[in-house]
Coordinates of C-alpha atoms and ligand atoms in Angstrom, one line a residue:
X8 CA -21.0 30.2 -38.1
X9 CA -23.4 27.4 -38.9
X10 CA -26.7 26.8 -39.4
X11 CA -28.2 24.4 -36.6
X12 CA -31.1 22.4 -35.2
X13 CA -32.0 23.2 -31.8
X14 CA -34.2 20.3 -30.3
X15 CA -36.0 21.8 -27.0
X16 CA -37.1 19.2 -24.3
X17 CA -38.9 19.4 -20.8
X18 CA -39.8 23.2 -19.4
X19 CA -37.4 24.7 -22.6
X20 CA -39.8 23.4 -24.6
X21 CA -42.9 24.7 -22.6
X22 CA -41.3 28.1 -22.3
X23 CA -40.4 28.4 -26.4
X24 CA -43.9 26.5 -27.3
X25 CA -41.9 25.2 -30.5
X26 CA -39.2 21.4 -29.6
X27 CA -37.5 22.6 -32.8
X28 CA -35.9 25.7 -34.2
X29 CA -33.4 26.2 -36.4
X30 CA -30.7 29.0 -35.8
X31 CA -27.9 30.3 -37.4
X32 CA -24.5 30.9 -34.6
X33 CA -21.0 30.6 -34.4
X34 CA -21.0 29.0 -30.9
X35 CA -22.9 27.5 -28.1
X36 CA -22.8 31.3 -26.6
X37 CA -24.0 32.7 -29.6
X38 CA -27.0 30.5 -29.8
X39 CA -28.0 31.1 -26.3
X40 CA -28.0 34.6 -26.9
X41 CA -29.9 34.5 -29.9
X42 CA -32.6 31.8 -28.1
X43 CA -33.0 34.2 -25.2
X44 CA -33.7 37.5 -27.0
X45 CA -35.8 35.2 -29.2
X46 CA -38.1 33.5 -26.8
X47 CA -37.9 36.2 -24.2
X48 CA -37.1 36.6 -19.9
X49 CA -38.6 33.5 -18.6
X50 CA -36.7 31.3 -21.2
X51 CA -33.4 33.4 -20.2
X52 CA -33.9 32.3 -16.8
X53 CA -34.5 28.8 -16.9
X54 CA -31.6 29.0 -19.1
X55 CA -28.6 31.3 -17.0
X56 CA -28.6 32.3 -13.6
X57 CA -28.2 35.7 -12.0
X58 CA -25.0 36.0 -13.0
X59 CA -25.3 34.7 -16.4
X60 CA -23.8 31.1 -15.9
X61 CA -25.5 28.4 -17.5
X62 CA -27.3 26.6 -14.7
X63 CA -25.9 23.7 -13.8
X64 CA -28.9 21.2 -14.8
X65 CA -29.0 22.3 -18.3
X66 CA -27.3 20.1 -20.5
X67 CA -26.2 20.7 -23.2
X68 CA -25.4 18.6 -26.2
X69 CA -23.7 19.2 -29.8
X70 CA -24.3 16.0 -32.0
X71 CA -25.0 14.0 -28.9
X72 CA -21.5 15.1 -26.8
X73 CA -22.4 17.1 -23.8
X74 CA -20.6 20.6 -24.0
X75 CA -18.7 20.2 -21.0
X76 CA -16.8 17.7 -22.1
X77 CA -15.9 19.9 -25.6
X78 CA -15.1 23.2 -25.1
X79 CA -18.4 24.3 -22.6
X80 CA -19.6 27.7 -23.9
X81 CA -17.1 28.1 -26.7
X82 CA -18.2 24.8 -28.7
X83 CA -18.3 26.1 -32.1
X84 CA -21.1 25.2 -34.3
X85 CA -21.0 24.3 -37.8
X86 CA -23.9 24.0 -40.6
X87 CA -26.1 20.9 -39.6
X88 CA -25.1 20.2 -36.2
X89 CA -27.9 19.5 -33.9
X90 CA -27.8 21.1 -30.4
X91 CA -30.1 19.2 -28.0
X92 CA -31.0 21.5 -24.9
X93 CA -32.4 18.9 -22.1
X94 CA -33.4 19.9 -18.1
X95 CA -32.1 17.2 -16.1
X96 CA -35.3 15.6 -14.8
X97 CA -35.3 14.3 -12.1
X98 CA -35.8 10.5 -12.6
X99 CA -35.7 10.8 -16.0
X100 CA -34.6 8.0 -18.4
X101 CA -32.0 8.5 -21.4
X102 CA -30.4 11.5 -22.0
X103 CA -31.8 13.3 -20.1
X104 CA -30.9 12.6 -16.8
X105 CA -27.9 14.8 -16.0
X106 CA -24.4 13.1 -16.3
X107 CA -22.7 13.7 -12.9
X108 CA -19.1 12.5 -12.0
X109 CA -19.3 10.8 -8.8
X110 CA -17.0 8.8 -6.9
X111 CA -16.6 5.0 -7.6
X112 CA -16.4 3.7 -4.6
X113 CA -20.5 5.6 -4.3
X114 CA -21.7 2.9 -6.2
X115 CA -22.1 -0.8 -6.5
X116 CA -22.2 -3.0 -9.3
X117 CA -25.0 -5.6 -9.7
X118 CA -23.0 -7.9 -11.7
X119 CA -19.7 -9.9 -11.6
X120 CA -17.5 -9.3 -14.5
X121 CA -13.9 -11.2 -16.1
X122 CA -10.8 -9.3 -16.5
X123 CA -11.2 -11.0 -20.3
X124 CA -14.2 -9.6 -20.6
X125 CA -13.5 -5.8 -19.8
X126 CA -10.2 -5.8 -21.5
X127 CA -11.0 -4.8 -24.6
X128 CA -12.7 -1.6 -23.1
X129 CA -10.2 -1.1 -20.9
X130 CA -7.2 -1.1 -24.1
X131 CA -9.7 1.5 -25.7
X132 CA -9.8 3.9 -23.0
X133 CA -6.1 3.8 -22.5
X134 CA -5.6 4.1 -26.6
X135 CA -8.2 6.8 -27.0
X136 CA -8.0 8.7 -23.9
X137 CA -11.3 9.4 -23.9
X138 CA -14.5 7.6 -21.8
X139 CA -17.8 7.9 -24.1
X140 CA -20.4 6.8 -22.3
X141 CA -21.9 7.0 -18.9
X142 CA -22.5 4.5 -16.2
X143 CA -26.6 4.2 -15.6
X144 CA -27.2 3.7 -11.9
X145 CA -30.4 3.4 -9.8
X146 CA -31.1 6.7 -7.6
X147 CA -31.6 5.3 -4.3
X148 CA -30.0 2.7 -3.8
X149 CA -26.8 3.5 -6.2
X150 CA -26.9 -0.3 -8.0
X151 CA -25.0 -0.3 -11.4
X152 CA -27.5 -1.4 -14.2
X153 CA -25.8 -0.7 -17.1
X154 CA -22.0 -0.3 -18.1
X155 CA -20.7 -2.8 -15.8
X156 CA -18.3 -2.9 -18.3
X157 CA -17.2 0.8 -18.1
X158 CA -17.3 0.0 -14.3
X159 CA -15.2 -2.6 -14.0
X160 CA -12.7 -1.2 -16.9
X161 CA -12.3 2.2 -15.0
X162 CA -11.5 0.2 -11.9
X163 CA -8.4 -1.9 -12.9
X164 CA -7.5 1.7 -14.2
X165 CA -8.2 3.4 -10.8
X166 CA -10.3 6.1 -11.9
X167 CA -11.4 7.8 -8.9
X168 CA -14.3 9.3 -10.4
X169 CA -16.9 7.6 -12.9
X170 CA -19.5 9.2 -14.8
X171 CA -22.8 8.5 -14.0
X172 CA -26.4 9.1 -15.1
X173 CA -29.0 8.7 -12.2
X174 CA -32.0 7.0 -12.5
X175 CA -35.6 5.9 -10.7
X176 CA -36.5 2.5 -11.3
X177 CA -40.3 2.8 -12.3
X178 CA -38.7 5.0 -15.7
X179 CA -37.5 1.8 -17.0
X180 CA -38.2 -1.7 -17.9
X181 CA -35.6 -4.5 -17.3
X182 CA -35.0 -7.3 -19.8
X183 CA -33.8 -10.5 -18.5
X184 CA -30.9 -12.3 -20.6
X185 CA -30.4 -15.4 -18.6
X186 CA -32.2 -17.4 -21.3
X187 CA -33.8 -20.6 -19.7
X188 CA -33.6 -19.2 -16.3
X189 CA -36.2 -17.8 -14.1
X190 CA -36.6 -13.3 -15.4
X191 CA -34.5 -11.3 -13.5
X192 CA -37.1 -9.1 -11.6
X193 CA -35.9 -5.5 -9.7
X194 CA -35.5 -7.2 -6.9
X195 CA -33.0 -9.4 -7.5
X196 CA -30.9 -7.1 -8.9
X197 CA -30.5 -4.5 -6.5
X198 CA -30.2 -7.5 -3.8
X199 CA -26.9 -8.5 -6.2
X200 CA -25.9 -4.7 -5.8
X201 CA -25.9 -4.2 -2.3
X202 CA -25.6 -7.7 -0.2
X203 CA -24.4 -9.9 -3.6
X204 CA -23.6 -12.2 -4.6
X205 CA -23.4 -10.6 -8.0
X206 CA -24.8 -11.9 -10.7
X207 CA -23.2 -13.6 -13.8
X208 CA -21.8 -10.7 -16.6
X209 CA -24.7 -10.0 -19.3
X210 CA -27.8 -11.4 -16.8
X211 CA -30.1 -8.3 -17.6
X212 CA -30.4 -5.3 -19.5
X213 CA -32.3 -1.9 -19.1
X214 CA -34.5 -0.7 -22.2
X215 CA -33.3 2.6 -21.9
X216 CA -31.2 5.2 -24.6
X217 CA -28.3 6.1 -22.9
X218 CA -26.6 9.4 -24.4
X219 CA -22.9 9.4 -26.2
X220 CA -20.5 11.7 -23.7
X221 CA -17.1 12.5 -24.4
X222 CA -15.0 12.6 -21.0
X223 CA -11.3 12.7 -20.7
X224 CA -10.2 9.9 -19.3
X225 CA -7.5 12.0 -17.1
X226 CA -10.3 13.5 -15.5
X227 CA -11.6 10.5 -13.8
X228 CA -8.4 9.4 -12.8
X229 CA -6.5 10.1 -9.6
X230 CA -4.0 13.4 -10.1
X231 CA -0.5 12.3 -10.8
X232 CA 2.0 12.2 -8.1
X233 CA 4.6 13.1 -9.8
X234 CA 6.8 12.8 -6.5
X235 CA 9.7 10.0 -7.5
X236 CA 10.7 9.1 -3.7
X237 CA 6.4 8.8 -3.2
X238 CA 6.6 6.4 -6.4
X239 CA 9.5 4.8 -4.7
X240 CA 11.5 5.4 -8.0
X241 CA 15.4 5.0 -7.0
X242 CA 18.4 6.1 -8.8
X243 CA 21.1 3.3 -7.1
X244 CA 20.5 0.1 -4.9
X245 CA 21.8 2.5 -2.0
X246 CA 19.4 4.8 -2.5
X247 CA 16.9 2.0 -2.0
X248 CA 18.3 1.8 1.2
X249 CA 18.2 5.0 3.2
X250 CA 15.8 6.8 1.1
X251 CA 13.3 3.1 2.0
X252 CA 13.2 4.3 5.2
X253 CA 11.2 4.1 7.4
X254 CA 10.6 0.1 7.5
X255 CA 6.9 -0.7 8.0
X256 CA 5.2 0.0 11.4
X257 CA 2.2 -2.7 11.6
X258 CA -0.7 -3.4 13.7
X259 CA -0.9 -7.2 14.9
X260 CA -4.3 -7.3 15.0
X261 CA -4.4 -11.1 16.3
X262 CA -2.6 -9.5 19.6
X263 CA -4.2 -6.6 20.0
X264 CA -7.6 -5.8 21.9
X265 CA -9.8 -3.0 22.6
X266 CA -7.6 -1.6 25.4
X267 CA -3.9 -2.9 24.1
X268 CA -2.7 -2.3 20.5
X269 CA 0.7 -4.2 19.4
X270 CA 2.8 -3.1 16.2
X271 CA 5.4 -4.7 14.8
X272 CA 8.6 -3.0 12.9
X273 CA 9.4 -5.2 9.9
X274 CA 13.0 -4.7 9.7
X275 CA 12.7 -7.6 7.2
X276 CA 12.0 -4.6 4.4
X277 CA 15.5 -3.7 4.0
X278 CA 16.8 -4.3 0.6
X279 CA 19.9 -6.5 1.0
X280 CA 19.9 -8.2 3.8
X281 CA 16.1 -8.1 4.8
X282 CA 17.2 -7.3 8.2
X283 CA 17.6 -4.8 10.7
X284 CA 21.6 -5.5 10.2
X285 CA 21.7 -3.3 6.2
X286 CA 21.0 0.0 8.7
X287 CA 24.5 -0.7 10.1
X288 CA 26.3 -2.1 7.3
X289 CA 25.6 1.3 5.9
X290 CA 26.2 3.3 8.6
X291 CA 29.8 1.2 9.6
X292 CA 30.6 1.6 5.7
X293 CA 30.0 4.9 5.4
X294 CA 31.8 6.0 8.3
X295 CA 34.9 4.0 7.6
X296 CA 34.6 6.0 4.1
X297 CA 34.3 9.8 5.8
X298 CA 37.7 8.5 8.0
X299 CA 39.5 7.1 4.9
X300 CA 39.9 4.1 7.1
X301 CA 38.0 1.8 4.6
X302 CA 40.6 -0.6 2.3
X303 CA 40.3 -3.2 -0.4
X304 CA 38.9 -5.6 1.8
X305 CA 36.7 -5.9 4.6
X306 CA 36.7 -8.9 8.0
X307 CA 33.9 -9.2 9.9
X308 CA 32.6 -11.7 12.4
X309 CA 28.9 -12.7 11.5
X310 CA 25.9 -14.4 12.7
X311 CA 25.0 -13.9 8.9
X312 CA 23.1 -10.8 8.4
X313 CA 25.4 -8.3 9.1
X314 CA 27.6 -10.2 6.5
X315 CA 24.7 -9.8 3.7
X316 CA 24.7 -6.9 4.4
X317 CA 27.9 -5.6 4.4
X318 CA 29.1 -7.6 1.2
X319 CA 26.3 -6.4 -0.5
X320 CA 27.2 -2.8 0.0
X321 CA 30.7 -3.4 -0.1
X322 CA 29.5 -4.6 -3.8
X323 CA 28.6 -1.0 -4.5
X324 CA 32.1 0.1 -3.7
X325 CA 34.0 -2.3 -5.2
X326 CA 35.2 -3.8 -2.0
X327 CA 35.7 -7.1 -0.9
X328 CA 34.4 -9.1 2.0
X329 CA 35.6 -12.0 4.0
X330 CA 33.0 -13.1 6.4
X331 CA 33.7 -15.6 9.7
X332 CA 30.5 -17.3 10.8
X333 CA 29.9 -20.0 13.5
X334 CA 29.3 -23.5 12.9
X335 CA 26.1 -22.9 14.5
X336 CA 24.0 -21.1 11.6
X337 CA 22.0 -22.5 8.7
X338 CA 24.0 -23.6 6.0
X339 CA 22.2 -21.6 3.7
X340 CA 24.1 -18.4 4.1
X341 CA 26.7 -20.0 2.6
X342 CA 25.4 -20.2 -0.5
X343 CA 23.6 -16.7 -0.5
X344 CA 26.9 -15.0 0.2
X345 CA 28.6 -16.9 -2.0
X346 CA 25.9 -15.9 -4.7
X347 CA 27.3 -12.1 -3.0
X348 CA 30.6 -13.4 -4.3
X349 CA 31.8 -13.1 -0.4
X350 CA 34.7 -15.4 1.0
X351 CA 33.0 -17.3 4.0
X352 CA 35.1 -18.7 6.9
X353 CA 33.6 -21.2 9.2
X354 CA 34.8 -21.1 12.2
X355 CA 34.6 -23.9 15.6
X356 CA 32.8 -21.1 17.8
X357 CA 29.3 -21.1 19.2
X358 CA 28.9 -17.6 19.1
X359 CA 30.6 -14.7 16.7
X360 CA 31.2 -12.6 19.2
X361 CA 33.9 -15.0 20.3
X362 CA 35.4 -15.1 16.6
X363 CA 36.1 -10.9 17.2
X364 CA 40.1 -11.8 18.3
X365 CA 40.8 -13.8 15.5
X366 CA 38.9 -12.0 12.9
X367 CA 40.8 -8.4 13.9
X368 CA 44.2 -10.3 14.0
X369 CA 43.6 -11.9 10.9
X370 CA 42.6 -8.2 9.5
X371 CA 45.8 -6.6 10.9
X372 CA 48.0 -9.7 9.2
X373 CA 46.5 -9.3 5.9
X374 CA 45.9 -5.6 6.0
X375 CA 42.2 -5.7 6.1
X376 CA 39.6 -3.6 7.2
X377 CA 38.1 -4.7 10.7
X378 CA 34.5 -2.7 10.8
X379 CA 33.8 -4.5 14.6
X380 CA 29.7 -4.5 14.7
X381 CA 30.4 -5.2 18.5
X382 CA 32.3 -2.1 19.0
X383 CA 31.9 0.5 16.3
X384 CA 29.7 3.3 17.2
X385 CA 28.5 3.9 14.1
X386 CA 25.8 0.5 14.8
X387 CA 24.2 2.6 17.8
X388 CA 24.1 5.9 16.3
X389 CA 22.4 4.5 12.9
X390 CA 19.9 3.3 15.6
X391 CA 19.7 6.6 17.5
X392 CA 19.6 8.7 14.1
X393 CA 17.5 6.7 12.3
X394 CA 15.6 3.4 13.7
X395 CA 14.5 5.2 17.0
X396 CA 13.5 8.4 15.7
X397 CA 11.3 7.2 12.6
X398 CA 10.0 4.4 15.1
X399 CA 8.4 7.4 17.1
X400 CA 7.4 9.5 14.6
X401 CA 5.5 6.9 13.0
X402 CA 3.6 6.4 16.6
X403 CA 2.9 9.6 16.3
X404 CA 1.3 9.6 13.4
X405 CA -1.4 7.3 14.6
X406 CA -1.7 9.1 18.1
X407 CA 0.1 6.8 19.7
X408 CA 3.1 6.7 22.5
X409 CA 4.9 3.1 23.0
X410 CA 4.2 1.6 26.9
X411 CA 6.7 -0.8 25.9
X412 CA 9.3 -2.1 23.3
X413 CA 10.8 -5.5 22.8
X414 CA 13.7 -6.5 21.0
X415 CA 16.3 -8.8 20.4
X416 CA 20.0 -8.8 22.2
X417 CA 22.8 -9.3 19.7
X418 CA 25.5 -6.3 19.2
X419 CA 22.9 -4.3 21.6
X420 CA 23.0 -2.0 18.6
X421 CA 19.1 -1.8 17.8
X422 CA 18.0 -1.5 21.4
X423 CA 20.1 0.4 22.8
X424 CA 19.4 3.1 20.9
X425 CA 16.1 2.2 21.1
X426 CA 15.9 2.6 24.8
X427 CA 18.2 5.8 24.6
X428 CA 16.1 8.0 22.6
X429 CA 12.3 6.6 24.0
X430 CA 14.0 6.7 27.8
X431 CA 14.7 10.2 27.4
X432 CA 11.8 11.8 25.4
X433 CA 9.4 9.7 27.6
X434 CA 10.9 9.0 30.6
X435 CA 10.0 5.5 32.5
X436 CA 6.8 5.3 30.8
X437 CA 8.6 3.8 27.9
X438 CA 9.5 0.3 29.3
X439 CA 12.5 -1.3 27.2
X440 CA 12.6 -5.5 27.1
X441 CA 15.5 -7.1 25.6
X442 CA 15.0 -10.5 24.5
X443 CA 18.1 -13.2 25.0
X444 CA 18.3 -16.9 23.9
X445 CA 17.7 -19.2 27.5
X446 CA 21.3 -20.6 28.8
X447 CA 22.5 -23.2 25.9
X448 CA 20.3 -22.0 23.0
X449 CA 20.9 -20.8 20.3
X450 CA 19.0 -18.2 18.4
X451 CA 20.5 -16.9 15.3
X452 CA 21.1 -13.2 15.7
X453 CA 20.7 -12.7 19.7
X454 CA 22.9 -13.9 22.6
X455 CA 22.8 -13.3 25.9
X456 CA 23.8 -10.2 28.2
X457 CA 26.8 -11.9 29.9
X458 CA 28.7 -12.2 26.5
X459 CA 29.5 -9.0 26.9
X460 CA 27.4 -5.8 25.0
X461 CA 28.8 -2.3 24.3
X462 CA 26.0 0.2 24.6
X463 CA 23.3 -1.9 26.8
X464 CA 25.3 -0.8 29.6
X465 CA 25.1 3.0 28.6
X466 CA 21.6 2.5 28.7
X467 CA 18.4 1.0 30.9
X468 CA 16.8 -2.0 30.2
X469 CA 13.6 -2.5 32.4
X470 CA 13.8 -6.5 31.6
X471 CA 15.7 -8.7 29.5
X472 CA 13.5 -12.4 29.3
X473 CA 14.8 -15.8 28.5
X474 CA 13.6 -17.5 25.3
X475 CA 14.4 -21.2 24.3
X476 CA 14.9 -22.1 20.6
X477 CA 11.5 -23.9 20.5
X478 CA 9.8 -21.1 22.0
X479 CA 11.1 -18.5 19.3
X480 CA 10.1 -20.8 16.7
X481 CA 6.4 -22.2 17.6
X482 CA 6.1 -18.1 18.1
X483 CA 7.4 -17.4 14.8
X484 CA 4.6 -20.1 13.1
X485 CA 1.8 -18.3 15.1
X486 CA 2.5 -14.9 13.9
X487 CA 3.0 -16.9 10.3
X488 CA -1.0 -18.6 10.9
X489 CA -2.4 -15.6 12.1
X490 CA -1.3 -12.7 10.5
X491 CA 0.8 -14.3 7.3
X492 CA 3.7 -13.3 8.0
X493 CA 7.0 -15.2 7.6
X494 CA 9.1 -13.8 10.6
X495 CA 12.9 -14.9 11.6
X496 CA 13.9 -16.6 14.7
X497 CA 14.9 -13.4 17.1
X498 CA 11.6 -12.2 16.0
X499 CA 10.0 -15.2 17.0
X500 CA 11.3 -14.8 20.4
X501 CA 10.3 -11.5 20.8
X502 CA 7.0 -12.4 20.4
X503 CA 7.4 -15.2 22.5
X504 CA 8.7 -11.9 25.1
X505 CA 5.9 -10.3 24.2
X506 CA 3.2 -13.2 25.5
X507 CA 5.0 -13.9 28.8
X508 CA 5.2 -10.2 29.6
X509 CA 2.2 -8.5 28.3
X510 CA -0.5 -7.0 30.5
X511 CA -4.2 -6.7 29.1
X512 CA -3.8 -2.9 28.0
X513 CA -0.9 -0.4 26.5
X514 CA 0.3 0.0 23.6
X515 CA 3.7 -2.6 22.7
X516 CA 6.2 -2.4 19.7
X517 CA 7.8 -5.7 18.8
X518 CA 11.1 -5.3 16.5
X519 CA 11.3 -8.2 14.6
X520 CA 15.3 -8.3 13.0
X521 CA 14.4 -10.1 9.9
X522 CA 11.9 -12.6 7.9
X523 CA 12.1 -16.2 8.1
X524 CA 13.1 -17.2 5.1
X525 CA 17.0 -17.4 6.1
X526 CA 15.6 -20.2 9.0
X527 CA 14.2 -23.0 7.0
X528 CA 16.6 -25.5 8.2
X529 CA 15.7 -24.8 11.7
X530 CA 12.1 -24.7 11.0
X531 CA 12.3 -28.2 8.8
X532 CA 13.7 -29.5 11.7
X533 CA 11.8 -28.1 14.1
X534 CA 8.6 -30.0 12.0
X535 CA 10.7 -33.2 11.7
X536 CA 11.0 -33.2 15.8
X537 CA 7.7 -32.9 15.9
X538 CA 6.1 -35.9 13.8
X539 CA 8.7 -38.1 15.1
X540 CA 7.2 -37.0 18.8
X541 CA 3.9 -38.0 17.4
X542 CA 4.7 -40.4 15.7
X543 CA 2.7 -39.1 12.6
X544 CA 3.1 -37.5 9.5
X545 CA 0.3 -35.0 10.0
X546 CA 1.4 -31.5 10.5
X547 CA 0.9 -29.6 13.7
X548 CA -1.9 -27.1 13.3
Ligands
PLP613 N1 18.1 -10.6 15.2 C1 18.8 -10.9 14.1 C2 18.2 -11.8 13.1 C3 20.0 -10.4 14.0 O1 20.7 -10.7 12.9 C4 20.6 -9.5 14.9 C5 21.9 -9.0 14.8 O2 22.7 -9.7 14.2 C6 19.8 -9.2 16.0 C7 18.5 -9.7 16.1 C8 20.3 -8.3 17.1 O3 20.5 -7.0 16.7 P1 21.6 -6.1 17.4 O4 22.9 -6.5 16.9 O5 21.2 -4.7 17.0 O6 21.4 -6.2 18.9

């Protein structure tokens, strides 16, 4: 119980006759109470509402903190506090316009501001919790003109929610603080809000009070998804794996149109290989672990991928690998599986498919575990349980059913399963391309059909197309200029696929196998080719 001062503004003030009492009460509640039986019905009314809630553009304020940010109602009062009781007016200045919490992205900031200069705001408001003042914004046309600071600190903290006061802009006057410049009239300001540019931090500032608040900082923020796998919080490198899934699903908007809309799968986002080839060296792993087949050591013929990635989980395990890759690929995965701590064999072939003999008698000599990509089911049913099926779910989230998919041609794995699962829920309206290096290319990763493939032949492929080298890689550089991003070589000729068979409308998913960063050698040379052709030193844009 205290004894307060209760300042009256507006129609409260009109209704009492009197802009100060003073009353003795233990709580906001209390004094209500007592101010309604004291200055009668008509007070009461403008005060509660039918059902006796305070109406919603009464504000209320103990020492200068509006109530709802204390304890509402129950704010107890104490000898000498000052209770302000203000109407929200409409366009009116100070405190009393009504604080409202609105969302940030509503309104638009009139000036440009510095991380440097927001910082120390923004340290506060983490320290304290607590935001105490409001943003003041102009009613119409939602322009910030004061707290740019607040603004701008409770966006690097991705507050969802700001607190505003509104405002009319003939209640206030504007002074410019661009010293030696030309005033900063109304004008000029609002045409920095909406259309910018924004003006330099600190160019003007509004002669206005604006009231102390007391929000909870929590309450502006975003609620807290406390979901770990959402958070993409991980409790092993494996988990990172399979629980990663699904790879991205993107849009290439510099292929698509308003009739035909082509998405790429960025199998690139797996963890240890970036490629398409972890889902298998998972799947092979794991089912060489559920048969108790798996040993000490593992042999497998590479194209370099699948070797990443199954040293790298092997790693996990505590099993070693010994990789055999052709002469033919970048000398660079040399050094990364070395970095894997991985025993790499080069062998005189052209393609690793045609390493398989040796590699499984060299496995049965030194009583090592042969996994086979080529061969083991466990490549195509990875595909079928996992790559397919989160491929068309993610379709379906955006309304969407495939016309046609385009892949790559190594083990078959990928597409295969692929075709398999979109053949049967779809039918033939699903057409399936598989992509192949031209006869006497090479393209890491793919090879062509005649080579021999397990699980293309279980399946239907509507077209397989012929891709040089040169092709994949000038392909690979446009989807790098257009839509930044770095893709491999496969995944350069699928988009080169892609541009010889495309029609005008449909809807296309590209798999691209992996990023480019594995490639540089080929594209170095590919560059080097091509000033020497020119005979310049300018590079090809
Ligand atoms: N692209 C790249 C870069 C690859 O490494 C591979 C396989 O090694 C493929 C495409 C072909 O994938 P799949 O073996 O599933 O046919």
């Amino acid at each position: 119980m205290g004894k307060v001062k209760v300042k009256l503004y507006g129609v409260l003030k009109e209704e009492a006759k009197e802009k100060e009492v003073e009353v003795e009460a233990s709580t906001v509640e209390h004094l209500l109470r007592i101010l309604a039986t004291r200055f009668g019905n008509s007070f009461a009314e403008k005060v509660y509402d039918h059902n006796g809630a305070i109406r919603r553009f009464i504000n209320i304020y103990v020492n200068g903190r509006d109530i709802r940010f204390i304890n509402r109602l129950h704010t107890a009062l104490m000898d000498g506090d000052e209770v302000s009781m203000i109407p929200a007016v409409s366009g009116g200045s100070g405190p009393s316009g009504e604080v409202k919490l609105v969302e940030l992205e509503s309104v638009k900031p009139a000036e440009y501001m510095n991380v440097k200069e927001v910082s120390l705001l923004y340290a506060n408001m983490l320290k304290t919790g607590i935001v105490n003042h409001p943003i003041l914004i102009e009613r119409e046309s939602r322009v910030i003109l004061d707290g740019h600071d607040l603004f701008y600190s409770l966006d690097l903290l991705s507050a969802a929610k700001i607190p505003v006061i509104e405002i009319e802009l003939s209640k206030v006057r504007v002074k410019s603080l661009q010293h030696g410049l030309k005033p900063i009239t109304w004008e000029k300001i609002i045409e920095a809000g909406i259309n910018g540019p924004k003006l330099p931090p600190k160019s003007f500032r509004v002669l206005v009070e604006i009231p102390q608040i007391n929000i909870p900082l929590k309450d502006l923020l975003p609620a807290l998804d406390k979901n770990a796998e959402n958070l993409k919080v991980y409790n092993s490198s494996l988990e990172l794996l399979y629980r990663g899934w699904p790879t991205p699903l993107v849009k290439l908007n510099s292929l698509s149109n308003d009739k035909r809309s082509v998405w790429a799968k960025l199998e690139g986002f797996n963890p240890f290989s970036n490629s398409v080839k972890d889902r298998i060296g998972w799947s092979m792993l794991n089912d060489a672990l559920e048969r108790g087949t798996l040993g000490q050591v593992i042999y497998e013929a590479t194209s370099t991928n699948t070797g990443i990635a199954l040293t790298s989980i092997a790693n996990t395990l505590g099993v070693k690998a010994k990789l055999y890759i052709p002469q033919t690929i970048q000398k660079v995965s040399d050094v990364y599986l070395e970095v894997l701590g991985a025993e790499v064999v080069r062998l005189p072939v052209g393609l690793t498919v045609e390493a398989i003999g040796q590699v499984d008698f060299q496995a049965k000599a030194d009583n090592a575990t042969h996994l086979n990509q080529f061969e083991n089911d466990a490549n195509f049913k990875v595909h079928l349980k996992y790559t397919a099926r989160e491929l068309d779910q993610q379709l379906q989230s955006v309304g969407l059913k495939p016309s046609c998919i385009i892949g790559g041609l190594g083990t078959s794995g990928h597409m295969s399963a692929i075709s398999f699962y979109f053949k049967n829920r779809y039918g033939d309206d699903v057409k399936i391309v598989g992509v192949q290096p031209a006869p006497n290319e090479v393209i890491p990763g793919i090879r062509r059909v005649e080579t021999g493939m397990k699980w293309l032949h279980w399946v239907d492929f509507d077209e397989v197309v012929d891709v040089k080298q040169v092709e994949a890689i000038e392909a690979a550089i446009g989807i790098a200029r257009k839509e930044g991003l770095l893709i491999g070589l496969s995944a350069g000729a699928v988009v080169h696929a892609f541009n010889k068979i495309s029609k005008d409308d449909g809807v296309y998913v590209l798999i691209f196998p992996d990023t480019g960063y594995k490639y540089a050698e080929q594209f170095e040379n590919y560059f080097k080719n091509l000033k020497e052709q020119r005979g310049c030193n300018a590079v090809d844009r």
